[in-house]
Amino acid sequence: MTDSKYFTTTKKGEIFELKAELNSDKKEKKKEAVKKVIASMTVGKDVSALFPDVVNCMQTDNLELKKLVYLYLMNYAKSQPDMAIMAVNTFVKDCEDPNPLIRALAVRTMGCIRVDKITEYLCEPLRKCLKDEDPYVRKTAAVCVAKLHDINAQLVEDQGFLDTLKDLISDSNPMVVANAVAALSEIAESHPSSNLLDLNPQSINKLLTALNECTEWGQIFILDCLANYTPKDDREAQSICERVTPRLSHANSAVVLSAVKVLMKFMEMLSKDLDYYGTLLKKLAPPLVTLLSAEPELQYVALRNINLIVQKRPEVLKHEMKVFFVKYNDPIYVKLEKLDIMIRLASQANIAQVLAELKEYATEVDVDFVRKAVRAIGRCAIKVEQSAERCVSTLLDLIQTKVNYVVQEAIVVIKDIFRKYPNKYESVIATLCENLDSLDEPEARAAMIWIVGEYAERIDNADELLESFLEGFHDESTQVQLQLLTAIVKLFLKKPTETQELVQQVLSLATQDSDNPDLRDRGYIYWRLLSTDPVAAKEVVLAEKPLISEETDLIEPTLLDELICYIGTLASVYHKPPSAFVEGGRGVVHKSLPPRTASSESTESPETAPAGAPPGEQLDAIPTQGDLLGDLLNLDLGPPVTGPPLATSAVQMGAVDLLGGGLDSLIGAPSFVAPPAAAVPANLGAPMGSGLSDLFDLTTGVGTLSGSYVAPKAVWLPAMKAKGLEISGTFARQAGSISMDLQLTNKALQVMTDFAIQFNRNSFGLAPAAPLQVHAPLSPTQTVEISLPLSTAGSVMKTEPLNSLQVAVKNNIDVFYFSTLYPLHILFVEDGKMDRQMFLATWKDIPNENEAQFQIRDCPLNAEAVSSRLQSSNIFTVARRNVEGQDMLYQSLKLTNGIWVLAELRIQPGNPSFTDLELSLKCRAPEVSQHVYQAYETILKN
């Protein structure tokens, strides 16, 4: 009879009966009782009350019974630590048992009992087991060290277990070597800075010798360890590749992928001129093809990895197109992945074959698959120019089928073909217009509207077509509304006399009747452009568009290199680095491919641009939507262009628009307009820099040499992520000038030169006002302090959060990206004091819903000190009064883009040394309030 009977009992009083059975003299009865206890434990019953009785059963020679008791111990030791100590003597005794299985079982169980009180008793038995004569015990003890390190790292280091573990790498038994490597790798991952796996050619040789003889999982541990090693030259890399290549024919797919990872990494060091390089490429293809004959789940994992390999080295599988053709019984997730790889491998040589296949797929029954197949035809047209005409005729044939979702996908991809090959295939527009009524999906409607707007001069009834979309404007999705607005403005600029009414209608719908900020802003920008300068409007709206890229979904090169180092892991399936989905810092190490050696530098791979190429050329992949530094990837990192400065008012207007203020004049609502930067109110004295008298005009706050609070420097870019360059910094505002104070430290082994810096567009137009000046080469271990002056005349784009800044820094090694948050008080200008009447009028004028309330607890300052401290950071007290024993401060501040913020600060006396503050903020751009509050808190508490 099977053990399932133990799971069927549900009678009461069971614990009492089990207790009696566990204390029985009969061995069989005792074993039965322990089995029942384990069964109850497995289904979730609490049997911890039986702890002392179960522990008494440990004193037995029966291996099966001992395993069951150990299983129980592992489960309940944490909740009963005091009781668990009772079992320590038995563990120690079992570690000296003549039976190696019992010795190994004892040491394995000790490692699984995560109780601090017990760990110190484990050290002696573990030390003996690490030097045991039986390899099975040694391999179990090696893993136990990793478990113990997780519980108490200091204890393991003090007891010298790590050195013993390193010695086991030279063990005569391959399984012991594999487990020692696995344990050291596990410990090294949680302590990236420690150099535990100190790999050198001798230890690598031992690992490669053990590789041929250990089990499949042992081979994976060793291969993963090899992948973390960087050979000293291409000769050593080739030697390792030769010894790893036989693993490609292994039956276990995990071993195959681990071997592929090692080879892909070390191929980076091999010259393409070598015969061996070509041989290796040929050897890589068959095992990858074989993986596709496994069950669907394994196929999917293999395909996700192949997708990365094909992006890095398309030549590996360029002759294997047929294996990626879809089978009728493939699950949808496998079909879609195969389709993706087919497009990546499409070339002039195989395009006819691919197109015939894709046309077949477009008549399938699976809607998602058909959609992707139609898109794939469009991608082929964009990728292989010679096939574009054939692709367009295939798409027209599919449109004639009148299948709704096929037609819609075809229109979406034809829009992209028009953008890639302008003035070539416009003859098909008439066919597209016939299908206008059948379009019901936002993306297809938006694509069709774009086509009508872009080619309005070729379509006689373009105005009627666009007017038909306008009828249900508010029911359309945002994507369609934005596209319709732009298309009608294009039409107006091409045919102004006939479409004036239409453009007024759409601008009114977009600005006055819409509550979508993106649509409103775009509407206002067009309205201003058309009303102030139609010629400029034409240049902006009808500007020549850049051709779209061939592959829009390529993974960014540095990320791709990192993912190649993670082939065969979850990162290669998600196509994200582990840091994106592993919680906490533990176990996340950024990896990169080894640099090319001198002998292979002459032949760059087609995917890698020469080191000296501008970053714009290197990083031509279109970043994914979630890529934080997307816009930075195409920046030219030369010194900033020193041209005439932008007019202050223009910058100011743009910034205010983007943040949602300053648009009242268009709607015609009466409102208080913030005074522009150039026109300082008379009572504020002369503008900055008009003479020495300013320095003594302390009443207004203009010209005061303000020393606003400067936060201590923080590490913005750790050396680990920037190939040895560590950047720390902070922001400061002194005497009206903003600066970014940087500290650059070289933690690499080579000299760093040719520094440059560039900012992404940001909410307040922050940009470097001068090049990044590092006057001498930065030697290894050297640190240099630099103050980079900043201006607020850069490009403006609203970011989330509002005060985030994305930065690219270039040196002779690479381009590095990081993101940081700047404190808003660096943008508080010196002429931010309003007079009382203006303050009162403005406070009443700003709607109540724009008011935000905050609390600042335990402030160590009184009213006088608060006012003084805030004034040094350009937050000015306009008036002060005392109401029922509470001080009220009325304050104003102005941001560099002209936005005014008004504040009411109520100071409530708390205990003698601390006060609580209540802060009310009013502003026309309420999204800045949260950041202004943070500035208040930072200034007052530091």
PDB file of C-alpha atoms in Angstrom, residues 581-686:
ATOM      1  CA  PHE A 581      13.213  42.209 -11.351  1.00  0.00           C
ATOM      2  CA  VAL A 582      15.305  40.932  -8.394  1.00  0.00           C
ATOM      3  CA  GLU A 583      14.210  42.753  -5.250  1.00  0.00           C
ATOM      4  CA  GLY A 584      16.936  44.356  -3.146  1.00  0.00           C
ATOM      5  CA  GLY A 585      20.615  44.638  -4.024  1.00  0.00           C
ATOM      6  CA  ARG A 586      21.579  41.095  -3.020  1.00  0.00           C
ATOM      7  CA  GLY A 587      22.642  38.838  -5.827  1.00  0.00           C
ATOM      8  CA  VAL A 588      22.518  41.499  -8.547  1.00  0.00           C
ATOM      9  CA  VAL A 589      25.852  41.977 -10.284  1.00  0.00           C
ATOM     10  CA  HIS A 590      26.151  43.960 -13.510  1.00  0.00           C
ATOM     11  CA  LYS A 591      28.086  41.936 -16.068  1.00  0.00           C
ATOM     12  CA  SER A 592      29.606  42.907 -19.381  1.00  0.00           C
ATOM     13  CA  LEU A 593      31.378  41.196 -22.253  1.00  0.00           C
ATOM     14  CA  PRO A 594      35.201  41.099 -22.124  1.00  0.00           C
ATOM     15  CA  PRO A 595      37.012  43.801 -24.126  1.00  0.00           C
ATOM     16  CA  ARG A 596      38.525  42.821 -27.469  1.00  0.00           C
ATOM     17  CA  THR A 597      42.236  42.024 -27.318  1.00  0.00           C
ATOM     18  CA  ALA A 598      44.845  43.796 -29.414  1.00  0.00           C
ATOM     19  CA  SER A 599      44.959  41.076 -32.054  1.00  0.00           C
ATOM     20  CA  SER A 600      41.254  41.289 -32.718  1.00  0.00           C
ATOM     21  CA  GLU A 601      40.782  45.054 -32.662  1.00  0.00           C
ATOM     22  CA  SER A 602      41.397  45.402 -36.364  1.00  0.00           C
ATOM     23  CA  THR A 603      38.195  43.605 -37.236  1.00  0.00           C
ATOM     24  CA  GLU A 604      35.218  45.177 -35.531  1.00  0.00           C
ATOM     25  CA  SER A 605      31.980  43.242 -35.571  1.00  0.00           C
ATOM     26  CA  PRO A 606      29.332  44.892 -37.778  1.00  0.00           C
ATOM     27  CA  GLU A 607      27.175  45.533 -34.724  1.00  0.00           C
ATOM     28  CA  THR A 608      29.843  47.379 -32.740  1.00  0.00           C
ATOM     29  CA  ALA A 609      30.897  50.837 -33.836  1.00  0.00           C
ATOM     30  CA  PRO A 610      34.563  51.837 -33.437  1.00  0.00           C
ATOM     31  CA  ALA A 611      35.385  53.204 -29.990  1.00  0.00           C
ATOM     32  CA  GLY A 612      35.928  56.698 -31.354  1.00  0.00           C
ATOM     33  CA  ALA A 613      32.564  56.945 -33.080  1.00  0.00           C
ATOM     34  CA  PRO A 614      30.183  59.505 -31.660  1.00  0.00           C
ATOM     35  CA  PRO A 615      27.700  57.975 -29.280  1.00  0.00           C
ATOM     36  CA  GLY A 616      24.858  58.955 -31.547  1.00  0.00           C
ATOM     37  CA  GLU A 617      26.167  56.510 -34.143  1.00  0.00           C
ATOM     38  CA  GLN A 618      26.907  53.751 -31.688  1.00  0.00           C
ATOM     39  CA  LEU A 619      23.508  53.689 -30.072  1.00  0.00           C
ATOM     40  CA  ASP A 620      21.157  53.720 -33.042  1.00  0.00           C
ATOM     41  CA  ALA A 621      18.635  51.333 -31.547  1.00  0.00           C
ATOM     42  CA  ILE A 622      15.333  52.939 -30.679  1.00  0.00           C
ATOM     43  CA  PRO A 623      15.012  52.605 -26.912  1.00  0.00           C
ATOM     44  CA  THR A 624      11.972  50.909 -25.431  1.00  0.00           C
ATOM     45  CA  GLN A 625       9.257  53.025 -23.887  1.00  0.00           C
ATOM     46  CA  GLY A 626      10.367  52.168 -20.363  1.00  0.00           C
ATOM     47  CA  ASP A 627      13.982  53.168 -21.009  1.00  0.00           C
ATOM     48  CA  LEU A 628      14.695  55.901 -18.481  1.00  0.00           C
ATOM     49  CA  LEU A 629      17.521  57.390 -20.537  1.00  0.00           C
ATOM     50  CA  GLY A 630      15.909  56.975 -23.936  1.00  0.00           C
ATOM     51  CA  ASP A 631      16.450  60.523 -25.175  1.00  0.00           C
ATOM     52  CA  LEU A 632      20.047  60.617 -23.956  1.00  0.00           C
ATOM     53  CA  LEU A 633      21.099  57.730 -26.165  1.00  0.00           C
ATOM     54  CA  ASN A 634      21.213  59.933 -29.248  1.00  0.00           C
ATOM     55  CA  LEU A 635      22.887  62.999 -27.744  1.00  0.00           C
ATOM     56  CA  ASP A 636      26.043  64.380 -29.248  1.00  0.00           C
ATOM     57  CA  LEU A 637      28.351  64.700 -26.255  1.00  0.00           C
ATOM     58  CA  GLY A 638      30.589  67.408 -27.586  1.00  0.00           C
ATOM     59  CA  PRO A 639      31.029  70.735 -25.747  1.00  0.00           C
ATOM     60  CA  PRO A 640      27.868  72.868 -25.670  1.00  0.00           C
ATOM     61  CA  VAL A 641      27.361  75.163 -28.645  1.00  0.00           C
ATOM     62  CA  THR A 642      28.012  78.742 -27.631  1.00  0.00           C
ATOM     63  CA  GLY A 643      25.482  80.679 -29.646  1.00  0.00           C
ATOM     64  CA  PRO A 644      23.340  83.698 -28.776  1.00  0.00           C
ATOM     65  CA  PRO A 645      21.316  82.992 -25.625  1.00  0.00           C
ATOM     66  CA  LEU A 646      17.596  82.350 -26.041  1.00  0.00           C
ATOM     67  CA  ALA A 647      15.336  85.279 -25.248  1.00  0.00           C
ATOM     68  CA  THR A 648      14.366  85.015 -21.615  1.00  0.00           C
ATOM     69  CA  SER A 649      10.693  85.549 -22.294  1.00  0.00           C
ATOM     70  CA  ALA A 650      10.576  82.756 -24.890  1.00  0.00           C
ATOM     71  CA  VAL A 651      12.172  80.222 -22.572  1.00  0.00           C
ATOM     72  CA  GLN A 652       9.920  81.360 -19.813  1.00  0.00           C
ATOM     73  CA  MET A 653       6.796  81.023 -21.929  1.00  0.00           C
ATOM     74  CA  GLY A 654       7.714  77.525 -23.065  1.00  0.00           C
ATOM     75  CA  ALA A 655       8.443  76.379 -19.563  1.00  0.00           C
ATOM     76  CA  VAL A 656       5.238  77.795 -18.148  1.00  0.00           C
ATOM     77  CA  ASP A 657       3.178  76.173 -20.919  1.00  0.00           C
ATOM     78  CA  LEU A 658       4.631  72.766 -20.291  1.00  0.00           C
ATOM     79  CA  LEU A 659       3.822  72.992 -16.628  1.00  0.00           C
ATOM     80  CA  GLY A 660       0.250  73.983 -17.267  1.00  0.00           C
ATOM     81  CA  GLY A 661       0.273  77.733 -16.429  1.00  0.00           C
ATOM     82  CA  GLY A 662       0.313  80.937 -18.473  1.00  0.00           C
ATOM     83  CA  LEU A 663      -2.316  79.814 -21.006  1.00  0.00           C
ATOM     84  CA  ASP A 664      -5.199  81.857 -19.605  1.00  0.00           C
ATOM     85  CA  SER A 665      -4.916  84.597 -22.225  1.00  0.00           C
ATOM     86  CA  LEU A 666      -5.975  82.223 -25.005  1.00  0.00           C
ATOM     87  CA  ILE A 667      -9.193  81.228 -23.274  1.00  0.00           C
ATOM     88  CA  GLY A 668      -9.878  84.812 -22.354  1.00  0.00           C
ATOM     89  CA  ALA A 669     -10.277  84.222 -18.621  1.00  0.00           C
ATOM     90  CA  PRO A 670      -9.272  87.165 -16.416  1.00  0.00           C
ATOM     91  CA  SER A 671      -6.184  86.268 -14.484  1.00  0.00           C
ATOM     92  CA  PHE A 672      -3.127  87.624 -12.752  1.00  0.00           C
ATOM     93  CA  VAL A 673      -0.115  87.206 -15.029  1.00  0.00           C
ATOM     94  CA  ALA A 674       3.167  86.645 -13.213  1.00  0.00           C
ATOM     95  CA  PRO A 675       5.613  89.464 -13.886  1.00  0.00           C
ATOM     96  CA  PRO A 676       8.214  88.360 -16.460  1.00  0.00           C
ATOM     97  CA  ALA A 677      11.824  87.942 -15.374  1.00  0.00           C
ATOM     98  CA  ALA A 678      12.949  91.052 -17.194  1.00  0.00           C
ATOM     99  CA  ALA A 679      10.432  93.417 -15.614  1.00  0.00           C
ATOM    100  CA  VAL A 680      11.101  93.384 -11.875  1.00  0.00           C
ATOM    101  CA  PRO A 681       8.439  95.325  -9.912  1.00  0.00           C
ATOM    102  CA  ALA A 682       9.583  98.828  -9.027  1.00  0.00           C
ATOM    103  CA  ASN A 683       9.564  98.228  -5.308  1.00  0.00           C
ATOM    104  CA  LEU A 684      12.090  95.427  -5.714  1.00  0.00           C
ATOM    105  CA  GLY A 685      14.909  97.792  -6.497  1.00  0.00           C
ATOM    106  CA  ALA A 686      17.290  97.670  -9.436  1.00  0.00           C
TER     107      ALA A 686
END
